[in-house]
Tab-separated table of C-alpha atoms and ligand atoms in Angstrom:
chain	number	residue	atom	x	y	z
A	166	UNK	CA	96.996	92.833	89.084
A	167	UNK	CA	100.410	90.911	89.080
A	168	UNK	CA	101.875	91.021	92.458
A	169	UNK	CA	105.408	92.352	92.454
A	170	UNK	CA	108.012	91.478	95.226
A	171	UNK	CA	110.403	93.982	96.785
A	172	UNK	CA	113.731	93.231	98.561
A	173	UNK	CA	112.743	91.775	101.753
A	174	UNK	CA	113.948	93.262	105.242
A	175	UNK	CA	114.203	92.032	108.803
A	176	UNK	CA	111.276	93.996	110.126
A	177	UNK	CA	108.443	96.025	108.661
A	178	UNK	CA	106.478	98.508	110.409
A	179	UNK	CA	103.424	99.207	109.450
A	180	UNK	CA	101.981	102.900	110.271
A	181	UNK	CA	104.165	105.833	110.334
A	182	UNK	CA	102.304	107.840	113.262
A	183	UNK	CA	103.848	108.196	116.838
A	184	UNK	CA	103.644	104.733	117.625
A	185	UNK	CA	105.524	103.692	114.307
A	186	UNK	CA	108.066	106.195	114.327
A	187	UNK	CA	108.986	105.539	118.374
A	188	UNK	CA	109.319	101.920	117.225
A	189	UNK	CA	111.316	102.846	113.946
A	190	UNK	CA	113.556	105.000	116.496
A	191	UNK	CA	114.428	101.913	118.680
A	192	UNK	CA	115.061	99.550	115.810
A	193	UNK	CA	117.237	101.828	113.898
A	194	UNK	CA	119.491	101.579	116.762
A	195	UNK	CA	120.154	97.809	116.130
A	196	UNK	CA	122.069	96.244	112.999
A	197	UNK	CA	118.560	94.947	111.324
A	198	UNK	CA	117.379	96.281	108.187
A	199	UNK	CA	113.924	98.090	108.778
A	200	UNK	CA	111.066	99.616	106.608
A	201	UNK	CA	108.031	101.705	107.177
A	202	UNK	CA	104.999	101.803	105.287
A	203	UNK	CA	102.149	104.323	105.546
A	204	UNK	CA	99.242	104.732	103.309
A	205	UNK	CA	99.438	108.676	103.895
A	206	UNK	CA	101.363	110.833	101.962
A	207	UNK	CA	103.193	112.038	104.834
A	208	UNK	CA	104.414	110.622	108.157
A	209	UNK	CA	102.567	111.329	111.401
A	210	UNK	CA	99.255	109.946	111.033
A	211	UNK	CA	97.017	112.004	113.406
A	212	UNK	CA	100.063	114.544	114.107
A	213	UNK	CA	99.267	116.570	111.002
A	214	UNK	CA	98.832	119.959	109.478
A	215	UNK	CA	97.069	120.759	106.033
A	216	UNK	CA	97.787	123.859	104.042
A	217	UNK	CA	94.894	125.478	102.436
A	218	UNK	CA	95.858	128.353	99.873
A	219	UNK	CA	98.853	130.242	101.879
A	220	UNK	CA	97.604	129.252	105.557
A	221	UNK	CA	98.387	126.118	107.634
A	222	UNK	CA	96.219	124.598	110.104
A	223	UNK	CA	97.003	121.812	112.836
A	224	UNK	CA	94.264	119.716	112.116
A	225	UNK	CA	94.557	116.792	114.156
A	226	UNK	CA	96.682	116.648	117.180
A	227	UNK	CA	96.513	120.043	118.984
A	228	UNK	CA	99.406	119.900	121.390
A	229	UNK	CA	101.779	117.404	123.515
A	230	UNK	CA	101.553	116.931	127.120
A	231	UNK	CA	102.877	114.461	129.616
A	232	UNK	CA	101.346	112.698	132.547
A	233	UNK	CA	104.446	110.212	133.091
A	234	UNK	CA	108.082	110.957	133.371
A	235	UNK	CA	109.254	109.095	130.428
A	236	UNK	CA	107.232	111.108	127.920
A	237	UNK	CA	107.921	114.133	130.066
A	238	UNK	CA	111.710	113.496	129.363
A	239	UNK	CA	111.022	112.814	125.846
A	240	UNK	CA	109.250	116.109	125.086
A	241	UNK	CA	112.036	118.041	126.947
A	242	UNK	CA	114.489	116.205	124.871
A	243	UNK	CA	112.638	117.266	121.816
A	244	UNK	CA	112.308	121.064	123.329
A	245	UNK	CA	116.248	120.983	123.800
A	246	UNK	CA	116.783	119.802	120.151
A	247	UNK	CA	114.203	122.750	118.764
A	248	UNK	CA	111.656	120.423	117.476
A	249	UNK	CA	108.784	121.596	119.811
A	250	UNK	CA	108.473	124.630	121.950
A	251	UNK	CA	106.228	125.652	124.842
A	252	UNK	CA	102.823	127.029	124.126
A	253	UNK	CA	101.091	127.226	127.556
A	254	UNK	CA	100.623	125.543	130.667
A	255	UNK	CA	96.746	125.404	130.414
A	256	UNK	CA	94.157	127.034	128.153
A	257	UNK	CA	90.816	128.883	129.037
A	258	UNK	CA	88.142	126.265	129.608
A	259	UNK	CA	88.583	122.521	130.789
A	260	UNK	CA	89.677	119.698	128.933
A	261	UNK	CA	87.135	116.956	129.502
A	262	UNK	CA	89.740	114.463	128.069
A	263	UNK	CA	92.987	115.661	129.855
A	264	UNK	CA	93.053	116.047	133.761
A	265	UNK	CA	96.621	117.175	133.179
A	266	UNK	CA	96.036	120.842	134.017
A	267	UNK	CA	98.809	123.166	134.392
A	268	UNK	CA	101.642	121.185	132.881
A	269	UNK	CA	103.498	122.192	129.593
A	270	UNK	CA	101.683	122.027	126.542
A	271	UNK	CA	103.976	122.037	123.419
A	272	UNK	CA	103.474	123.034	119.771
A	273	UNK	CA	105.483	122.603	116.588
A	274	UNK	CA	106.492	126.115	115.160
A	275	UNK	CA	105.316	125.919	111.370
A	276	UNK	CA	103.092	122.948	111.813
A	277	UNK	CA	102.649	119.638	113.583
A	278	UNK	CA	103.686	117.754	110.607
A	279	UNK	CA	107.258	118.986	111.218
A	280	UNK	CA	108.180	116.692	114.191
A	281	UNK	CA	107.122	113.376	112.586
A	282	UNK	CA	108.946	114.560	109.458
A	283	UNK	CA	112.314	115.238	111.558
A	284	UNK	CA	111.678	111.891	113.418
A	285	UNK	CA	111.706	109.700	110.353
A	286	UNK	CA	114.618	111.539	108.615
A	287	UNK	CA	116.997	108.958	107.158
A	288	UNK	CA	114.671	106.204	107.614
A	289	UNK	CA	113.380	103.783	104.645
A	290	UNK	CA	109.837	104.992	104.525
A	291	UNK	CA	107.406	104.033	101.584
A	292	UNK	CA	104.402	106.333	101.801
A	293	UNK	CA	101.005	106.250	99.758
A	294	UNK	CA	100.875	102.561	99.838
A	295	UNK	CA	97.958	100.761	101.636
A	296	UNK	CA	98.546	97.459	103.468
A	297	UNK	CA	95.680	95.396	102.447
A	298	UNK	CA	96.553	92.177	103.981
A	299	UNK	CA	99.141	90.225	106.198
A	300	UNK	CA	99.732	86.918	105.217
A	301	UNK	CA	101.865	84.208	107.263
A	302	UNK	CA	104.301	82.285	105.011
A	303	UNK	CA	107.333	79.685	105.652
A	304	UNK	CA	109.765	82.473	105.130
A	305	UNK	CA	108.143	85.069	107.480
A	306	UNK	CA	105.447	87.741	107.142
A	307	UNK	CA	104.055	88.820	103.516
A	308	UNK	CA	102.125	92.189	103.427
A	309	UNK	CA	100.120	92.870	100.380
A	310	UNK	CA	99.876	96.632	99.460
A	311	UNK	CA	97.011	98.278	97.388
A	312	UNK	CA	99.924	98.949	94.440
A	313	UNK	CA	100.054	95.176	93.920
A	314	UNK	CA	103.467	94.826	95.586
A	315	UNK	CA	104.161	92.098	98.046
A	316	UNK	CA	106.688	92.896	100.921
A	317	UNK	CA	108.523	90.486	102.833
A	318	UNK	CA	109.877	90.462	106.353
A	319	UNK	CA	110.818	88.104	109.199
A	320	UNK	CA	109.429	90.342	111.687
A	321	UNK	CA	106.402	92.823	111.774
A	322	UNK	CA	105.559	96.003	114.029
A	323	UNK	CA	101.773	96.716	113.339
A	324	UNK	CA	100.826	100.238	114.528
A	325	UNK	CA	97.428	100.917	113.048
A	326	UNK	CA	94.521	101.844	115.190
A	327	UNK	CA	93.537	98.418	116.882
A	328	UNK	CA	90.223	97.791	114.942
A	329	UNK	CA	92.282	98.469	111.555
A	330	UNK	CA	95.090	96.090	112.724
A	331	UNK	CA	92.437	93.387	113.433
A	332	UNK	CA	90.999	93.818	109.809
A	333	UNK	CA	94.352	93.685	108.330
A	334	UNK	CA	95.375	90.410	109.674
A	335	UNK	CA	91.972	88.646	109.142
A	336	UNK	CA	92.217	90.020	105.464
A	337	UNK	CA	95.157	87.753	105.068
A	338	UNK	CA	93.875	84.753	106.770
A	339	UNK	CA	95.931	85.340	109.761
A	340	UNK	CA	94.656	83.799	112.812
A	341	UNK	CA	96.027	85.767	116.163
A	342	UNK	CA	96.105	84.035	119.246
A	343	UNK	CA	92.863	84.659	121.356
A	344	UNK	CA	95.096	86.788	123.945
A	345	UNK	CA	96.041	89.063	121.444
A	346	UNK	CA	92.698	89.359	119.301
A	347	UNK	CA	90.398	89.866	122.417
A	348	UNK	CA	92.838	92.470	123.939
A	349	UNK	CA	92.960	94.468	120.496
A	350	UNK	CA	89.337	94.218	120.537
A	351	UNK	CA	88.822	96.028	123.775
A	352	UNK	CA	90.296	99.281	122.277
A	353	UNK	CA	87.693	101.849	120.883
A	354	UNK	CA	88.229	105.344	119.491
A	355	UNK	CA	85.792	108.430	119.376
A	356	UNK	CA	85.253	110.397	116.114
A	357	UNK	CA	86.098	113.931	115.696
A	358	UNK	CA	84.397	116.281	113.124
A	359	UNK	CA	86.833	119.219	112.529
A	360	UNK	CA	86.357	122.343	110.779
A	361	UNK	CA	89.335	124.340	109.143
A	362	UNK	CA	87.682	127.526	108.655
A	363	UNK	CA	89.164	130.761	106.972
A	364	UNK	CA	87.940	134.188	108.858
A	365	UNK	CA	88.144	137.660	107.805
A	366	UNK	CA	91.154	138.859	109.968
A	367	UNK	CA	93.180	138.249	113.235
A	368	UNK	CA	90.796	136.449	115.879
A	369	UNK	CA	89.886	137.931	119.329
A	370	UNK	CA	90.493	134.677	121.195
A	371	UNK	CA	92.277	135.438	124.485
A	372	UNK	CA	95.981	134.437	124.930
A	373	UNK	CA	97.603	131.978	124.037
A	374	UNK	CA	95.049	131.882	121.142
A	375	UNK	CA	93.220	128.801	121.947
A	376	UNK	CA	90.589	127.486	124.131
A	377	UNK	CA	88.411	124.416	125.362
A	378	UNK	CA	84.925	125.432	124.856
A	379	UNK	CA	82.320	122.447	125.196
A	380	UNK	CA	82.643	119.623	125.919
A	381	UNK	CA	79.598	119.402	123.464
A	382	UNK	CA	78.930	120.252	120.736
A	383	UNK	CA	82.233	122.416	120.001
A	384	UNK	CA	85.199	121.223	122.071
A	385	UNK	CA	88.042	123.390	121.196
A	386	UNK	CA	89.110	126.301	119.177
A	387	UNK	CA	92.488	127.154	118.117
A	388	UNK	CA	94.014	130.193	115.942
A	389	UNK	CA	96.844	128.924	113.921
A	390	UNK	CA	98.568	132.416	113.206
A	391	UNK	CA	98.725	133.057	117.344
A	392	UNK	CA	99.970	129.459	117.716
A	393	UNK	CA	102.703	130.166	115.189
A	394	UNK	CA	101.502	127.594	112.746
A	395	UNK	CA	100.347	129.774	109.833
A	396	UNK	CA	101.902	132.951	108.587
A	397	UNK	CA	98.557	134.681	107.474
A	398	UNK	CA	96.175	135.602	110.157
A	399	UNK	CA	92.377	134.098	109.960
A	400	UNK	CA	93.237	130.119	109.935
A	401	UNK	CA	91.150	128.550	112.883
A	402	UNK	CA	90.793	125.207	113.756
A	403	UNK	CA	87.566	123.960	115.278
A	404	UNK	CA	87.044	120.565	116.996
A	405	UNK	CA	83.709	119.063	117.827
A	406	UNK	CA	83.100	116.802	120.710
A	407	UNK	CA	82.696	113.001	120.667
A	408	UNK	CA	78.923	113.106	121.012
A	409	UNK	CA	78.230	115.717	118.256
A	410	UNK	CA	80.723	113.970	116.101
A	411	UNK	CA	78.952	110.740	116.712
A	412	UNK	CA	75.457	112.150	116.084
A	413	UNK	CA	76.408	114.225	113.009
A	414	UNK	CA	78.816	112.106	111.309
A	415	UNK	CA	76.611	111.809	108.017
A	416	UNK	CA	75.732	115.602	108.132
A	417	UNK	CA	77.237	117.457	104.852
A	418	UNK	CA	80.112	119.937	105.133
A	419	UNK	CA	77.992	122.960	105.338
A	420	UNK	CA	75.921	121.625	108.056
A	421	UNK	CA	79.045	120.932	110.104
A	422	UNK	CA	80.738	123.971	109.417
A	423	UNK	CA	77.664	126.384	110.044
A	424	UNK	CA	76.746	124.740	113.282
A	425	UNK	CA	80.326	124.572	114.682
A	426	UNK	CA	81.268	128.021	113.354
A	427	UNK	CA	77.835	129.513	115.076
A	428	UNK	CA	79.120	128.132	118.241
A	429	UNK	CA	82.439	129.703	117.915
A	430	UNK	CA	81.474	132.927	116.361
A	431	UNK	CA	81.401	135.308	119.309
A	432	UNK	CA	84.554	134.033	120.432
A	433	UNK	CA	86.281	134.429	117.596
A	434	UNK	CA	84.983	137.886	116.661
A	435	UNK	CA	85.459	137.339	112.845
A	436	UNK	CA	83.199	136.319	109.929
A	437	UNK	CA	83.357	133.003	108.103
A	438	UNK	CA	85.094	133.091	104.686
A	439	UNK	CA	85.570	129.502	103.664
A	440	UNK	CA	86.031	126.211	105.183
A	441	UNK	CA	86.890	122.516	104.805
A	442	UNK	CA	85.823	119.724	107.174
A	443	UNK	CA	87.819	116.954	108.044
A	444	UNK	CA	86.337	113.727	109.534
A	445	UNK	CA	88.571	111.807	111.926
A	446	UNK	CA	86.854	108.292	112.395
A	447	UNK	CA	89.320	106.909	114.912
A	448	UNK	CA	90.639	110.402	116.796
A	449	UNK	CA	91.600	109.316	120.263
A	450	UNK	CA	91.099	106.175	122.299
A	451	UNK	CA	88.321	106.183	124.598
A	452	UNK	CA	88.465	102.537	125.741
A	453	UNK	CA	92.210	101.326	126.388
A	454	UNK	CA	94.101	98.460	127.833
A	455	UNK	CA	96.827	98.663	130.197
A	456	UNK	CA	99.183	96.830	128.309
A	457	UNK	CA	101.585	98.831	126.314
A	458	UNK	CA	102.196	96.261	123.438
A	459	UNK	CA	100.685	92.866	122.587
A	460	UNK	CA	103.279	90.530	120.924
A	461	UNK	CA	103.691	86.691	119.833
A	462	UNK	CA	106.926	84.740	118.988
A	463	UNK	CA	105.007	82.322	116.628
A	464	UNK	CA	105.431	81.381	113.919
A	465	UNK	CA	107.405	84.811	113.541
A	466	UNK	CA	107.948	87.879	115.618
A	467	UNK	CA	104.782	89.929	115.677
A	468	UNK	CA	104.002	93.055	118.041
A	469	UNK	CA	101.128	95.631	118.010
A	470	UNK	CA	101.511	99.109	119.351
A	471	UNK	CA	99.506	102.486	119.204
A	472	UNK	CA	97.183	104.552	121.153
A	473	UNK	CA	94.674	102.688	123.288
A	474	UNK	CA	97.595	100.500	124.568
A	475	UNK	CA	98.891	101.727	128.070
A	476	UNK	CA	96.532	104.778	127.894
A	477	UNK	CA	95.274	107.374	125.215
A	478	UNK	CA	96.753	110.210	123.039
A	479	UNK	CA	99.976	110.802	121.727
A	480	UNK	CA	102.053	110.348	125.103
A	481	UNK	CA	100.385	106.512	125.105
A	482	UNK	CA	101.042	106.061	121.381
A	483	UNK	CA	104.639	107.027	121.670
A	484	UNK	CA	105.376	104.839	124.768
A	485	UNK	CA	103.699	102.090	123.244
A	486	UNK	CA	105.816	102.187	120.090
A	487	UNK	CA	108.920	102.175	122.137
A	488	UNK	CA	107.841	99.098	124.231
A	489	UNK	CA	107.056	97.229	121.028
A	490	UNK	CA	110.257	98.551	119.087
A	491	UNK	CA	112.126	97.505	122.477
A	492	UNK	CA	110.508	93.855	122.298
A	493	UNK	CA	111.261	93.450	118.731
A	494	UNK	CA	115.008	94.749	119.029
A	495	UNK	CA	115.258	92.075	121.817
A	496	UNK	CA	114.237	89.279	119.270
A	497	UNK	CA	115.911	90.404	115.953
A	498	UNK	CA	119.374	91.210	117.800
A	499	UNK	CA	119.426	87.678	119.668
A	500	UNK	CA	118.896	85.435	116.392
B	11	FAD	C1	91.269	115.862	115.966
B	11	FAD	C2	92.169	115.185	117.170
B	11	FAD	C3	92.914	115.808	118.045
B	11	FAD	C4	93.683	115.065	119.169
B	11	FAD	N1	94.263	116.132	119.919
B	11	FAD	C5	95.384	115.514	120.672
B	11	FAD	C6	96.048	116.237	121.441
B	11	FAD	O1	95.674	117.545	121.669
B	11	FAD	N2	97.051	115.809	122.326
B	11	FAD	C7	97.524	114.549	122.224
B	11	FAD	O2	98.365	114.064	122.974
B	11	FAD	N3	96.455	113.614	121.282
B	11	FAD	C8	95.643	114.070	120.465
B	11	FAD	N4	95.021	113.495	119.611
B	11	FAD	C9	95.354	111.790	119.457
B	11	FAD	C10	96.569	111.463	118.936
B	11	FAD	O3	96.702	112.275	117.890
B	11	FAD	C11	97.022	109.979	118.771
B	11	FAD	O4	96.641	109.391	120.035
B	11	FAD	C12	98.274	109.355	118.341
B	11	FAD	O5	98.498	110.637	116.937
B	11	FAD	C13	98.058	108.240	117.747
B	11	FAD	O6	99.200	107.715	117.343
B	11	FAD	P1	99.328	106.469	116.471
B	11	FAD	O7	100.742	106.347	116.145
B	11	FAD	O8	98.984	105.237	117.544
B	11	FAD	O9	98.582	106.325	115.332
B	11	FAD	P2	98.397	106.897	113.932
B	11	FAD	O10	98.808	108.478	114.178
B	11	FAD	O11	96.774	106.909	113.460
B	11	FAD	O12	99.238	106.159	113.002
B	11	FAD	C14	98.682	105.031	112.199
B	11	FAD	C15	99.165	105.238	110.743
B	11	FAD	O13	98.866	103.984	110.097
B	11	FAD	C16	98.771	104.486	108.936
B	11	FAD	N5	97.853	103.480	108.441
B	11	FAD	C17	96.256	103.158	108.636
B	11	FAD	N6	95.996	102.150	108.049
B	11	FAD	C18	97.059	101.652	107.153
B	11	FAD	C19	97.102	100.585	106.097
B	11	FAD	N7	96.222	99.837	105.856
B	11	FAD	N8	98.321	100.433	105.412
B	11	FAD	C20	99.304	101.394	105.843
B	11	FAD	N9	99.243	102.652	106.565
B	11	FAD	C21	98.237	102.327	107.490
B	11	FAD	C22	97.941	105.933	108.880
B	11	FAD	O14	98.043	106.532	107.750
B	11	FAD	C23	98.618	106.475	110.133
B	11	FAD	O15	99.710	107.135	109.684
B	11	FAD	C24	94.166	114.240	118.803
B	11	FAD	C25	93.909	113.412	117.588
B	11	FAD	C26	92.998	113.850	116.766
B	11	FAD	C27	92.526	113.139	115.437
C-alpha cells in the first residue's frame, strides 16, 4: 500500500480515552496545533456504551469515583456542567477493587459515551485509524496508520495501555530509554468478560439498580434502565471477576453468558432473552507505577500516559493525561 502523508501538526495524541482527552484539553489551551488519533469508531476507549436494538448498555466503565481532591474537583465541575450526575454513594456488596466506600459515584445519563463525546467537541480527532508503528525521523515523529497514511508531528503523547505502547514503539524501531521502557513494562491489566443481557422485563435489583456480587465468578450487575442509560427496561450489564475472566477467556460466548447469567438470575428475577459478550483484554490496571507520566525530550518530545500510571481506573487515567499534557505544553510553548 502506498503511504500518504497528511499535513503535519505540532503534537499528535495517540488514544482518545480518558488519558488522551485529558492531555488534549490541556494542549488545546496552548497555541500549538494538535490532532487526536484513535482506532475506535468513537472517542472514550473503555468509557463506552453499546446500543443493541433499542437498548443501550454501559459496557466498560460503570461509574466515576474520586479518591483524591483534584479528580473530585474535576467530577464536581462536570456535575455543574451537567455532563455527569450522582448515582449513589455506595452499592449493595463490596467492590474488591475500590476501597473508596461511601463517596459519590457518578453516572452519565444517556450512556457513558456521552462524556468523552462532549470532552472531544471541537477537537481535531481522527477515528477508525489504528497506529501500527512510531518511527523517529530528522523532523520529528512519524506515525504509520493502518489505512496507509503517515502522520508527522514534532511531539507525541501516547496514551494506549502500556503493553500496547511498548509494542507500537518497537514496531517502528524506536528504542526507548531503559528508564521509560522498564517502567512501562511494570504496568499490567486484568481482563474482564462482560455480558450484555436482554431480559424479559424490569429487574428486581434493589435500588440504585446495581450491585457488587463476587468477587468471583460474577463481580457486578447493573440495570441500565434503572441507571438512566437505556430507555427500554431489561438491559443488564454483567461483569465477571478477573480470575474467572482469565480462566474462561477462551470459552465460547454461550458458555460465558449462561454461566454468568446463572449467577445473576435470582437477583435479576427475570428470564434471559438474548445476549452479547464483550471481551476486555485490558480492563483495569492491576500493577501500577507511582509516576503519573513518563517522558523524554530526546530526540523530540515524547510522553506516555494512561491508567496504571499514578494508580488505576479512570481517576488515574485522567490525572495521568493531565500531567502528560502539562509536561508537553511546557515543551511546545517554550520553543
Ligand atoms: C469492564 C470495565 C469496567 C470498568 N469499571 C470502571 C469503573 O467503574 N470505574 C473506573 O473508574 N474505572 C473503571 N474501569 C477502568 C477505566 O475504564 C480505565 O481505567 C480508563 O478508562 C482508562 O483510560 P485510558 O485513557 O488510560 O485508556 P483507554 O480508555 O483504553 O484509551 C486508550 C485508547 O487508545 C486507543 N488505541 C489503542 N491502541 C491504539 C492504536 N494502535 N492506534 C490508535 N488508537 C489506539 C483505544 O481505542 C482507546 O480509545 C473499567 C474498565 C473496564 C474495561
